[in-house]
Amino acid sequence: MSTFDQGCRGRSLVTMALIESSGFAHVRLTVTDIARSKAFYDRIFGWPVAIDASDKAGEPGVENSPDKFYGGTVYQTPQGTLFGLRPVGQETFDSERTGLDHVSFGVASRADLDRAAANLTQAGVQHGQIIDLADTGIAILSFQDPDDINIELTAPLD
């Protein structure tokens, strides 16, 4: 058990939670160019597309319509959660502004991070070094998507 897990489990709750949740159901990122972002995420992860309304992007009223999935794409991740892209962004991402710092996806092992780094290098995708965060019991590898959103891969330290 990592120090991070031990610290979280060792905390006592001062008050009861208002909502019992099992965790994230989905995450959706706003992007500037849906075709470019789809191509990137298809190439990086290859997840099955659950919903693709990107052919409607730019049509009147679509960008504000949840029924039309805002003209975006939704992927089904292997763990069963959904990861979506919404084409309404006007600016590139800035992690220093309120909202989102990064999105992290899990991989099974530190060896998987090594393979991911090699695959990203071979594909010409710039990325950082793998960083072992011993106090949390994880290692991370970061890279940027086409809108400069920081994508991180996280693995348990073996």
CSV table of N, CA and C in Angstrom, one decimal:
chain,number,residue,atom,x,y,z
A,1,MET,N,0.9,-1.2,0.0
A,1,MET,CA,0.0,0.0,0.0
A,1,MET,C,0.9,1.2,0.0
A,2,SER,N,0.6,2.2,-0.9
A,2,SER,CA,1.4,3.4,-1.0
A,2,SER,C,1.2,4.3,0.2
A,3,THR,N,2.1,5.2,0.4
A,3,THR,CA,1.9,6.3,1.5
A,3,THR,C,0.7,7.1,1.2
A,4,PHE,N,0.4,7.3,-0.1
A,4,PHE,CA,-0.8,8.1,-0.5
A,4,PHE,C,-2.0,7.4,0.0
A,5,ASP,N,-2.1,6.1,-0.3
A,5,ASP,CA,-3.3,5.3,0.1
A,5,ASP,C,-3.4,5.2,1.6
A,6,GLN,N,-2.3,5.1,2.3
A,6,GLN,CA,-2.3,5.0,3.7
A,6,GLN,C,-2.8,6.3,4.3
A,7,GLY,N,-2.4,7.4,3.8
A,7,GLY,CA,-2.8,8.7,4.3
A,7,GLY,C,-4.3,8.9,4.1
A,8,CYS,N,-4.8,8.5,2.9
A,8,CYS,CA,-6.2,8.7,2.6
A,8,CYS,C,-7.1,7.8,3.5
A,9,ARG,N,-6.6,6.6,3.7
A,9,ARG,CA,-7.4,5.7,4.5
A,9,ARG,C,-7.3,6.0,6.0
A,10,GLY,N,-6.2,6.7,6.4
A,10,GLY,CA,-6.1,7.0,7.8
A,10,GLY,C,-6.8,8.3,8.2
A,11,ARG,N,-7.4,9.0,7.3
A,11,ARG,CA,-8.1,10.2,7.7
A,11,ARG,C,-9.4,9.9,8.3
A,12,SER,N,-9.8,10.6,9.3
A,12,SER,CA,-11.1,10.5,9.8
A,12,SER,C,-12.1,11.5,9.2
A,13,LEU,N,-13.3,11.1,9.0
A,13,LEU,CA,-14.2,12.1,8.4
A,13,LEU,C,-14.8,12.9,9.6
A,14,VAL,N,-14.8,14.2,9.4
A,14,VAL,CA,-15.3,15.1,10.4
A,14,VAL,C,-16.9,15.1,10.2
A,15,THR,N,-17.3,15.1,9.0
A,15,THR,CA,-18.8,15.1,8.7
A,15,THR,C,-19.0,14.0,7.7
A,16,MET,N,-20.2,13.6,7.6
A,16,MET,CA,-20.6,12.6,6.6
A,16,MET,C,-20.7,13.2,5.2
A,17,ALA,N,-20.3,12.5,4.2
A,17,ALA,CA,-20.4,13.0,2.9
A,17,ALA,C,-21.8,13.2,2.5
A,18,LEU,N,-22.1,14.3,1.7
A,18,LEU,CA,-23.4,14.5,1.2
A,18,LEU,C,-23.9,13.6,0.1
A,19,ILE,N,-22.9,13.1,-0.6
A,19,ILE,CA,-23.2,12.3,-1.8
A,19,ILE,C,-22.2,11.1,-1.7
A,20,GLU,N,-22.8,9.9,-1.9
A,20,GLU,CA,-21.9,8.7,-2.0
A,20,GLU,C,-21.8,8.4,-3.5
A,21,SER,N,-20.5,8.4,-4.0
A,21,SER,CA,-20.2,8.2,-5.4
A,21,SER,C,-19.2,7.2,-5.5
A,22,SER,N,-19.3,6.4,-6.6
A,22,SER,CA,-18.2,5.4,-6.9
A,22,SER,C,-17.1,6.0,-7.7
A,23,GLY,N,-17.2,7.3,-8.1
A,23,GLY,CA,-16.1,7.9,-8.9
A,23,GLY,C,-16.6,8.5,-10.2
A,24,PHE,N,-15.7,8.8,-11.0
A,24,PHE,CA,-16.0,9.4,-12.3
A,24,PHE,C,-16.8,8.5,-13.2
A,25,ALA,N,-17.8,9.1,-13.8
A,25,ALA,CA,-18.6,8.4,-14.8
A,25,ALA,C,-18.1,8.8,-16.2
A,26,HIS,N,-17.8,10.1,-16.4
A,26,HIS,CA,-17.2,10.5,-17.6
A,26,HIS,C,-16.5,11.9,-17.4
A,27,VAL,N,-15.6,12.2,-18.4
A,27,VAL,CA,-14.9,13.4,-18.4
A,27,VAL,C,-15.1,13.9,-19.9
A,28,ARG,N,-15.3,15.2,-20.1
A,28,ARG,CA,-15.4,15.7,-21.4
A,28,ARG,C,-14.5,17.0,-21.5
A,29,LEU,N,-13.6,17.0,-22.5
A,29,LEU,CA,-12.7,18.1,-22.7
A,29,LEU,C,-13.3,19.0,-23.9
A,30,THR,N,-13.1,20.3,-23.7
A,30,THR,CA,-13.5,21.2,-24.8
A,30,THR,C,-12.2,21.3,-25.7
A,31,VAL,N,-12.4,21.3,-27.0
A,31,VAL,CA,-11.3,21.3,-28.0
A,31,VAL,C,-11.6,22.3,-29.0
A,32,THR,N,-10.6,22.8,-29.7
A,32,THR,CA,-10.8,23.8,-30.8
A,32,THR,C,-11.1,23.2,-32.1
A,33,ASP,N,-10.6,22.0,-32.4
A,33,ASP,CA,-10.8,21.3,-33.7
A,33,ASP,C,-11.1,19.8,-33.5
A,34,ILE,N,-12.4,19.5,-33.6
A,34,ILE,CA,-12.8,18.1,-33.3
A,34,ILE,C,-12.1,17.1,-34.2
A,35,ALA,N,-11.9,17.3,-35.4
A,35,ALA,CA,-11.3,16.4,-36.3
A,35,ALA,C,-9.9,16.1,-35.9
A,36,ARG,N,-9.1,17.2,-35.6
A,36,ARG,CA,-7.7,17.0,-35.2
A,36,ARG,C,-7.7,16.3,-33.8
A,37,SER,N,-8.5,16.6,-32.9
A,37,SER,CA,-8.5,16.0,-31.6
A,37,SER,C,-8.9,14.5,-31.7
A,38,LYS,N,-9.9,14.2,-32.5
A,38,LYS,CA,-10.3,12.8,-32.7
A,38,LYS,C,-9.2,12.0,-33.3
A,39,ALA,N,-8.5,12.5,-34.3
A,39,ALA,CA,-7.4,11.8,-34.9
A,39,ALA,C,-6.3,11.5,-33.8
A,40,PHE,N,-6.0,12.5,-33.0
A,40,PHE,CA,-5.0,12.4,-31.9
A,40,PHE,C,-5.4,11.3,-31.0
A,41,TYR,N,-6.6,11.3,-30.4
A,41,TYR,CA,-7.0,10.4,-29.4
A,41,TYR,C,-7.2,9.0,-30.0
A,42,ASP,N,-7.7,8.9,-31.2
A,42,ASP,CA,-7.8,7.6,-31.9
A,42,ASP,C,-6.4,7.0,-32.0
A,43,ARG,N,-5.4,7.8,-32.4
A,43,ARG,CA,-4.1,7.3,-32.6
A,43,ARG,C,-3.4,6.9,-31.2
A,44,ILE,N,-3.6,7.7,-30.2
A,44,ILE,CA,-3.0,7.5,-28.9
A,44,ILE,C,-3.6,6.3,-28.2
A,45,PHE,N,-4.9,6.2,-28.1
A,45,PHE,CA,-5.5,5.2,-27.2
A,45,PHE,C,-6.3,4.1,-28.0
A,46,GLY,N,-6.8,4.5,-29.2
A,46,GLY,CA,-7.5,3.5,-30.0
A,46,GLY,C,-8.8,2.9,-29.3
A,47,TRP,N,-9.4,3.7,-28.4
A,47,TRP,CA,-10.6,3.3,-27.7
A,47,TRP,C,-11.8,3.2,-28.7
A,48,PRO,N,-12.8,2.4,-28.5
A,48,PRO,CA,-14.0,2.4,-29.3
A,48,PRO,C,-14.8,3.7,-29.1
A,49,VAL,N,-15.3,4.1,-30.2
A,49,VAL,CA,-16.2,5.3,-30.1
A,49,VAL,C,-17.6,4.9,-29.7
A,50,ALA,N,-18.1,5.5,-28.6
A,50,ALA,CA,-19.4,5.1,-28.2
A,50,ALA,C,-20.5,6.0,-28.9
A,51,ILE,N,-20.1,7.3,-29.1
A,51,ILE,CA,-21.0,8.2,-29.8
A,51,ILE,C,-20.1,9.1,-30.6
A,52,ASP,N,-20.5,9.4,-31.8
A,52,ASP,CA,-19.8,10.3,-32.7
A,52,ASP,C,-20.8,11.2,-33.4
A,53,ALA,N,-20.9,12.5,-32.9
A,53,ALA,CA,-21.7,13.5,-33.5
A,53,ALA,C,-20.9,14.6,-34.2
A,54,SER,N,-19.6,14.3,-34.4
A,54,SER,CA,-18.7,15.3,-34.9
A,54,SER,C,-19.0,15.8,-36.3
A,55,ASP,N,-19.8,15.0,-37.0
A,55,ASP,CA,-20.2,15.4,-38.4
A,55,ASP,C,-21.2,16.5,-38.3
A,56,LYS,N,-21.8,16.8,-37.1
A,56,LYS,CA,-22.8,17.8,-36.9
A,56,LYS,C,-22.1,19.1,-36.3
A,57,ALA,N,-20.8,19.0,-36.0
A,57,ALA,CA,-20.1,20.2,-35.4
A,57,ALA,C,-20.3,21.4,-36.4
A,58,GLY,N,-20.6,22.5,-35.8
A,58,GLY,CA,-20.7,23.7,-36.6
A,58,GLY,C,-22.1,24.0,-37.1
A,59,GLU,N,-23.0,23.0,-37.0
A,59,GLU,CA,-24.4,23.2,-37.4
A,59,GLU,C,-25.1,24.1,-36.4
A,60,PRO,N,-26.1,24.9,-36.8
A,60,PRO,CA,-26.7,25.8,-35.9
A,60,PRO,C,-27.4,25.0,-34.7
A,61,GLY,N,-27.1,25.5,-33.5
A,61,GLY,CA,-27.7,25.0,-32.3
A,61,GLY,C,-27.0,23.7,-31.7
A,62,VAL,N,-26.1,23.1,-32.5
A,62,VAL,CA,-25.5,21.8,-32.1
A,62,VAL,C,-24.5,22.1,-30.9
A,63,GLU,N,-23.7,23.1,-30.9
A,63,GLU,CA,-22.7,23.3,-29.9
A,63,GLU,C,-23.4,23.5,-28.5
A,64,ASN,N,-24.6,23.8,-28.4
A,64,ASN,CA,-25.3,24.0,-27.1
A,64,ASN,C,-26.3,22.8,-26.9
A,65,SER,N,-26.3,21.8,-27.6
A,65,SER,CA,-27.3,20.7,-27.5
A,65,SER,C,-26.7,19.4,-26.9
A,66,PRO,N,-27.1,19.1,-25.7
A,66,PRO,CA,-26.6,17.9,-25.1
A,66,PRO,C,-27.2,16.7,-25.8
A,67,ASP,N,-28.4,16.8,-26.4
A,67,ASP,CA,-29.0,15.7,-27.2
A,67,ASP,C,-28.2,15.4,-28.4
A,68,LYS,N,-27.4,16.3,-28.9
A,68,LYS,CA,-26.6,16.1,-30.1
A,68,LYS,C,-25.1,16.0,-29.7
A,69,PHE,N,-24.9,15.8,-28.4
A,69,PHE,CA,-23.6,15.6,-27.8
A,69,PHE,C,-22.6,16.8,-28.3
A,70,TYR,N,-23.2,17.9,-28.4
A,70,TYR,CA,-22.5,19.2,-28.7
A,70,TYR,C,-21.6,19.1,-29.9
A,71,GLY,N,-21.9,18.1,-30.8
A,71,GLY,CA,-21.1,17.9,-32.0
A,71,GLY,C,-19.8,17.3,-31.7
A,72,GLY,N,-19.8,16.5,-30.6
A,72,GLY,CA,-18.5,15.9,-30.2
A,72,GLY,C,-18.4,14.4,-30.4
A,73,THR,N,-17.5,13.9,-29.7
A,73,THR,CA,-17.2,12.4,-29.8
A,73,THR,C,-17.1,11.9,-28.4
A,74,VAL,N,-17.6,10.7,-28.1
A,74,VAL,CA,-17.4,10.1,-26.8
A,74,VAL,C,-16.8,8.7,-27.0
A,75,TYR,N,-15.7,8.5,-26.2
A,75,TYR,CA,-15.0,7.2,-26.3
A,75,TYR,C,-15.4,6.3,-25.0
A,76,GLN,N,-15.4,5.0,-25.2
A,76,GLN,CA,-15.6,4.1,-24.1
A,76,GLN,C,-14.3,3.6,-23.7
A,77,THR,N,-13.9,3.9,-22.4
A,77,THR,CA,-12.6,3.5,-22.0
A,77,THR,C,-12.7,2.0,-21.5
A,78,PRO,N,-11.5,1.3,-21.4
A,78,PRO,CA,-11.5,-0.1,-21.0
A,78,PRO,C,-12.1,-0.3,-19.6
A,79,GLN,N,-12.1,0.7,-18.7
A,79,GLN,CA,-12.6,0.5,-17.4
A,79,GLN,C,-14.1,0.8,-17.3
A,80,GLY,N,-14.7,1.2,-18.4
A,80,GLY,CA,-16.1,1.5,-18.5
A,80,GLY,C,-16.6,2.9,-18.4
A,81,THR,N,-15.7,3.8,-18.1
A,81,THR,CA,-16.0,5.2,-18.0
A,81,THR,C,-16.0,5.8,-19.5
A,82,LEU,N,-16.5,7.0,-19.6
A,82,LEU,CA,-16.6,7.6,-20.9
A,82,LEU,C,-15.6,8.8,-20.9
A,83,PHE,N,-15.0,9.1,-22.1
A,83,PHE,CA,-14.1,10.2,-22.3
A,83,PHE,C,-14.6,10.9,-23.5
A,84,GLY,N,-15.0,12.2,-23.4
A,84,GLY,CA,-15.6,12.9,-24.5
A,84,GLY,C,-14.8,14.1,-24.9
A,85,LEU,N,-15.0,14.5,-26.1
A,85,LEU,CA,-14.4,15.7,-26.7
A,85,LEU,C,-15.6,16.6,-27.2
A,86,ARG,N,-15.5,17.9,-26.9
A,86,ARG,CA,-16.6,18.9,-27.3
A,86,ARG,C,-15.9,20.0,-28.0
A,87,PRO,N,-16.3,20.2,-29.3
A,87,PRO,CA,-15.7,21.2,-30.1
A,87,PRO,C,-16.2,22.7,-29.9
A,88,VAL,N,-15.9,23.3,-28.8
A,88,VAL,CA,-16.3,24.7,-28.6
A,88,VAL,C,-15.2,25.6,-28.2
A,89,GLY,N,-14.0,25.0,-28.0
A,89,GLY,CA,-12.9,25.8,-27.5
A,89,GLY,C,-12.5,26.9,-28.5
A,90,GLN,N,-12.1,28.0,-28.0
A,90,GLN,CA,-11.7,29.1,-28.8
A,90,GLN,C,-10.2,29.4,-28.6
A,91,GLU,N,-9.7,29.0,-27.5
A,91,GLU,CA,-8.3,29.3,-27.2
A,91,GLU,C,-7.6,27.9,-26.8
A,92,THR,N,-6.2,28.0,-26.9
A,92,THR,CA,-5.5,26.8,-26.4
A,92,THR,C,-5.6,26.7,-24.9
A,93,PHE,N,-5.4,25.5,-24.4
A,93,PHE,CA,-5.5,25.2,-23.0
A,93,PHE,C,-4.4,26.0,-22.2
A,94,ASP,N,-4.8,26.3,-20.9
A,94,ASP,CA,-3.9,26.9,-20.0
A,94,ASP,C,-4.1,26.3,-18.6
A,95,SER,N,-3.2,25.5,-18.2
A,95,SER,CA,-3.4,24.8,-16.9
A,95,SER,C,-3.3,25.7,-15.7
A,96,GLU,N,-2.9,27.0,-16.0
A,96,GLU,CA,-2.8,28.0,-14.9
A,96,GLU,C,-4.1,28.7,-14.7
A,97,ARG,N,-5.1,28.4,-15.4
A,97,ARG,CA,-6.4,29.1,-15.3
A,97,ARG,C,-7.3,28.1,-14.6
A,98,THR,N,-8.3,28.6,-13.9
A,98,THR,CA,-9.3,27.8,-13.2
A,98,THR,C,-10.0,26.8,-14.1
A,99,GLY,N,-10.1,25.6,-13.7
A,99,GLY,CA,-10.9,24.6,-14.5
A,99,GLY,C,-10.2,23.2,-14.5
A,100,LEU,N,-9.2,23.1,-15.2
A,100,LEU,CA,-8.6,21.7,-15.4
A,100,LEU,C,-7.1,21.9,-15.4
A,101,ASP,N,-6.4,21.0,-14.7
A,101,ASP,CA,-4.9,21.0,-14.7
A,101,ASP,C,-4.4,20.0,-15.7
A,102,HIS,N,-5.0,18.8,-15.6
A,102,HIS,CA,-4.6,17.7,-16.5
A,102,HIS,C,-5.6,16.5,-16.3
A,103,VAL,N,-5.5,15.6,-17.3
A,103,VAL,CA,-6.3,14.4,-17.2
A,103,VAL,C,-5.3,13.2,-17.2
A,104,SER,N,-5.5,12.3,-16.3
A,104,SER,CA,-4.6,11.1,-16.1
A,104,SER,C,-5.3,9.8,-16.4
A,105,PHE,N,-4.7,9.0,-17.2
A,105,PHE,CA,-5.2,7.7,-17.5
A,105,PHE,C,-4.3,6.6,-17.0
A,106,GLY,N,-4.8,5.6,-16.4
A,106,GLY,CA,-4.0,4.5,-15.8
A,106,GLY,C,-3.5,3.5,-16.8
A,107,VAL,N,-2.3,3.0,-16.5
A,107,VAL,CA,-1.8,1.9,-17.2
A,107,VAL,C,-1.4,0.9,-16.1
A,108,ALA,N,-1.2,-0.4,-16.5
A,108,ALA,CA,-1.1,-1.4,-15.5
A,108,ALA,C,0.3,-1.4,-14.7
A,109,SER,N,1.4,-1.0,-15.4
A,109,SER,CA,2.6,-1.2,-14.7
A,109,SER,C,3.6,-0.1,-15.2
A,110,ARG,N,4.7,0.0,-14.4
A,110,ARG,CA,5.8,0.9,-14.8
A,110,ARG,C,6.4,0.5,-16.2
A,111,ALA,N,6.4,-0.8,-16.4
A,111,ALA,CA,6.9,-1.3,-17.7
A,111,ALA,C,6.0,-0.8,-18.9
A,112,ASP,N,4.7,-0.7,-18.6
A,112,ASP,CA,3.8,-0.1,-19.6
A,112,ASP,C,4.1,1.4,-19.9
A,113,LEU,N,4.5,2.1,-18.8
A,113,LEU,CA,4.9,3.5,-19.1
A,113,LEU,C,6.2,3.5,-20.0
A,114,ASP,N,7.1,2.6,-19.7
A,114,ASP,CA,8.3,2.6,-20.6
A,114,ASP,C,7.9,2.3,-22.0
A,115,ARG,N,7.0,1.4,-22.2
A,115,ARG,CA,6.5,1.1,-23.6
A,115,ARG,C,5.8,2.3,-24.2
A,116,ALA,N,5.0,2.9,-23.4
A,116,ALA,CA,4.2,4.1,-23.9
A,116,ALA,C,5.2,5.2,-24.3
A,117,ALA,N,6.2,5.4,-23.5
A,117,ALA,CA,7.2,6.5,-23.8
A,117,ALA,C,7.9,6.1,-25.2
A,118,ALA,N,8.3,4.9,-25.3
A,118,ALA,CA,9.0,4.5,-26.6
A,118,ALA,C,8.0,4.6,-27.8
A,119,ASN,N,6.8,4.2,-27.6
A,119,ASN,CA,5.8,4.3,-28.7
A,119,ASN,C,5.5,5.7,-29.0
A,120,LEU,N,5.4,6.6,-28.0
A,120,LEU,CA,5.2,8.0,-28.3
A,120,LEU,C,6.4,8.6,-29.1
A,121,THR,N,7.6,8.3,-28.6
A,121,THR,CA,8.8,8.8,-29.3
A,121,THR,C,8.8,8.3,-30.8
A,122,GLN,N,8.5,7.0,-31.0
A,122,GLN,CA,8.5,6.5,-32.3
A,122,GLN,C,7.5,7.1,-33.2
A,123,ALA,N,6.3,7.6,-32.6
A,123,ALA,CA,5.2,8.2,-33.4
A,123,ALA,C,5.5,9.7,-33.5
A,124,GLY,N,6.5,10.2,-32.9
A,124,GLY,CA,6.8,11.6,-33.0
A,124,GLY,C,6.0,12.5,-32.1
A,125,VAL,N,5.5,11.9,-31.0
A,125,VAL,CA,4.7,12.7,-30.0
A,125,VAL,C,5.6,13.1,-28.9
A,126,GLN,N,5.8,14.4,-28.7
A,126,GLN,CA,6.7,14.8,-27.7
A,126,GLN,C,6.1,14.5,-26.3
A,127,HIS,N,7.0,14.1,-25.4
A,127,HIS,CA,6.5,13.8,-24.0
A,127,HIS,C,7.6,14.0,-23.0
A,128,GLY,N,7.3,14.0,-21.8
A,128,GLY,CA,8.2,14.2,-20.7
A,128,GLY,C,8.9,12.9,-20.3
A,129,GLN,N,9.7,13.0,-19.3
A,129,GLN,CA,10.4,11.8,-18.8
A,129,GLN,C,9.4,11.1,-17.8
A,130,ILE,N,9.6,9.9,-17.6
A,130,ILE,CA,8.8,9.1,-16.6
A,130,ILE,C,9.3,9.6,-15.2
A,131,ILE,N,8.4,9.9,-14.4
A,131,ILE,CA,8.8,10.4,-13.0
A,131,ILE,C,8.2,9.5,-12.0
A,132,ASP,N,9.0,8.9,-11.2
A,132,ASP,CA,8.6,8.1,-10.0
A,132,ASP,C,8.2,9.0,-8.9
A,133,LEU,N,7.0,8.9,-8.4
A,133,LEU,CA,6.6,9.6,-7.2
A,133,LEU,C,6.4,8.7,-6.1
A,134,ALA,N,7.6,8.4,-5.4
A,134,ALA,CA,7.6,7.3,-4.4
A,134,ALA,C,6.7,7.5,-3.3
A,135,ASP,N,6.5,8.8,-2.9
A,135,ASP,CA,5.6,9.0,-1.7
A,135,ASP,C,4.1,8.7,-2.0
A,136,THR,N,3.7,8.7,-3.3
A,136,THR,CA,2.4,8.3,-3.7
A,136,THR,C,2.3,6.9,-4.2
A,137,GLY,N,3.4,6.3,-4.5
A,137,GLY,CA,3.4,4.9,-5.0
A,137,GLY,C,3.1,4.8,-6.5
A,138,ILE,N,3.3,5.9,-7.2
A,138,ILE,CA,3.0,5.9,-8.7
A,138,ILE,C,4.1,6.5,-9.5
A,139,ALA,N,4.1,6.2,-10.8
A,139,ALA,CA,5.0,6.8,-11.7
A,139,ALA,C,4.1,7.5,-12.8
A,140,ILE,N,4.6,8.6,-13.4
A,140,ILE,CA,3.8,9.3,-14.3
A,140,ILE,C,4.6,9.6,-15.6
A,141,LEU,N,3.9,9.7,-16.7
A,141,LEU,CA,4.4,10.1,-18.0
A,141,LEU,C,3.4,11.1,-18.6
A,142,SER,N,3.9,12.3,-18.9
A,142,SER,CA,3.0,13.4,-19.4
A,142,SER,C,3.3,13.7,-20.9
A,143,PHE,N,2.3,14.1,-21.6
A,143,PHE,CA,2.4,14.6,-23.0
A,143,PHE,C,1.2,15.6,-23.2
A,144,GLN,N,1.3,16.3,-24.3
A,144,GLN,CA,0.2,17.3,-24.6
A,144,GLN,C,-0.6,16.9,-25.8
A,145,ASP,N,-1.9,17.2,-25.7
A,145,ASP,CA,-2.8,16.9,-26.8
A,145,ASP,C,-2.7,18.1,-27.8
A,146,PRO,N,-3.4,18.1,-28.9
A,146,PRO,CA,-3.3,19.2,-29.9
A,146,PRO,C,-3.7,20.5,-29.3
A,147,ASP,N,-4.6,20.6,-28.3
A,147,ASP,CA,-4.9,21.9,-27.7
A,147,ASP,C,-4.1,22.2,-26.5
A,148,ASP,N,-2.9,21.5,-26.3
A,148,ASP,CA,-2.0,21.7,-25.2
A,148,ASP,C,-2.5,21.3,-23.9
A,149,ILE,N,-3.6,20.4,-23.9
A,149,ILE,CA,-4.1,19.9,-22.6
A,149,ILE,C,-3.1,18.8,-22.2
A,150,ASN,N,-2.7,18.9,-20.9
A,150,ASN,CA,-1.7,17.9,-20.4
A,150,ASN,C,-2.4,16.6,-20.2
A,151,ILE,N,-1.9,15.5,-20.8
A,151,ILE,CA,-2.4,14.2,-20.7
A,151,ILE,C,-1.3,13.4,-19.9
A,152,GLU,N,-1.7,12.7,-18.9
A,152,GLU,CA,-0.8,12.0,-18.1
A,152,GLU,C,-1.1,10.5,-18.1
A,153,LEU,N,-0.1,9.6,-18.1
A,153,LEU,CA,-0.3,8.2,-17.9
A,153,LEU,C,0.2,7.9,-16.5
A,154,THR,N,-0.5,7.1,-15.7
A,154,THR,CA,-0.1,6.8,-14.3
A,154,THR,C,-0.1,5.3,-14.1
A,155,ALA,N,1.0,4.9,-13.5
A,155,ALA,CA,1.2,3.4,-13.2
A,155,ALA,C,1.6,3.3,-11.8
A,156,PRO,N,1.2,2.1,-11.2
A,156,PRO,CA,1.7,1.9,-9.8
A,156,PRO,C,3.2,1.5,-9.9
A,157,LEU,N,3.9,1.9,-8.9
A,157,LEU,CA,5.3,1.5,-8.8
A,157,LEU,C,5.4,0.0,-8.4
A,158,ASP,N,6.1,-0.7,-9.2
A,158,ASP,CA,6.2,-2.2,-8.9
A,158,ASP,C,7.1,-2.5,-7.7
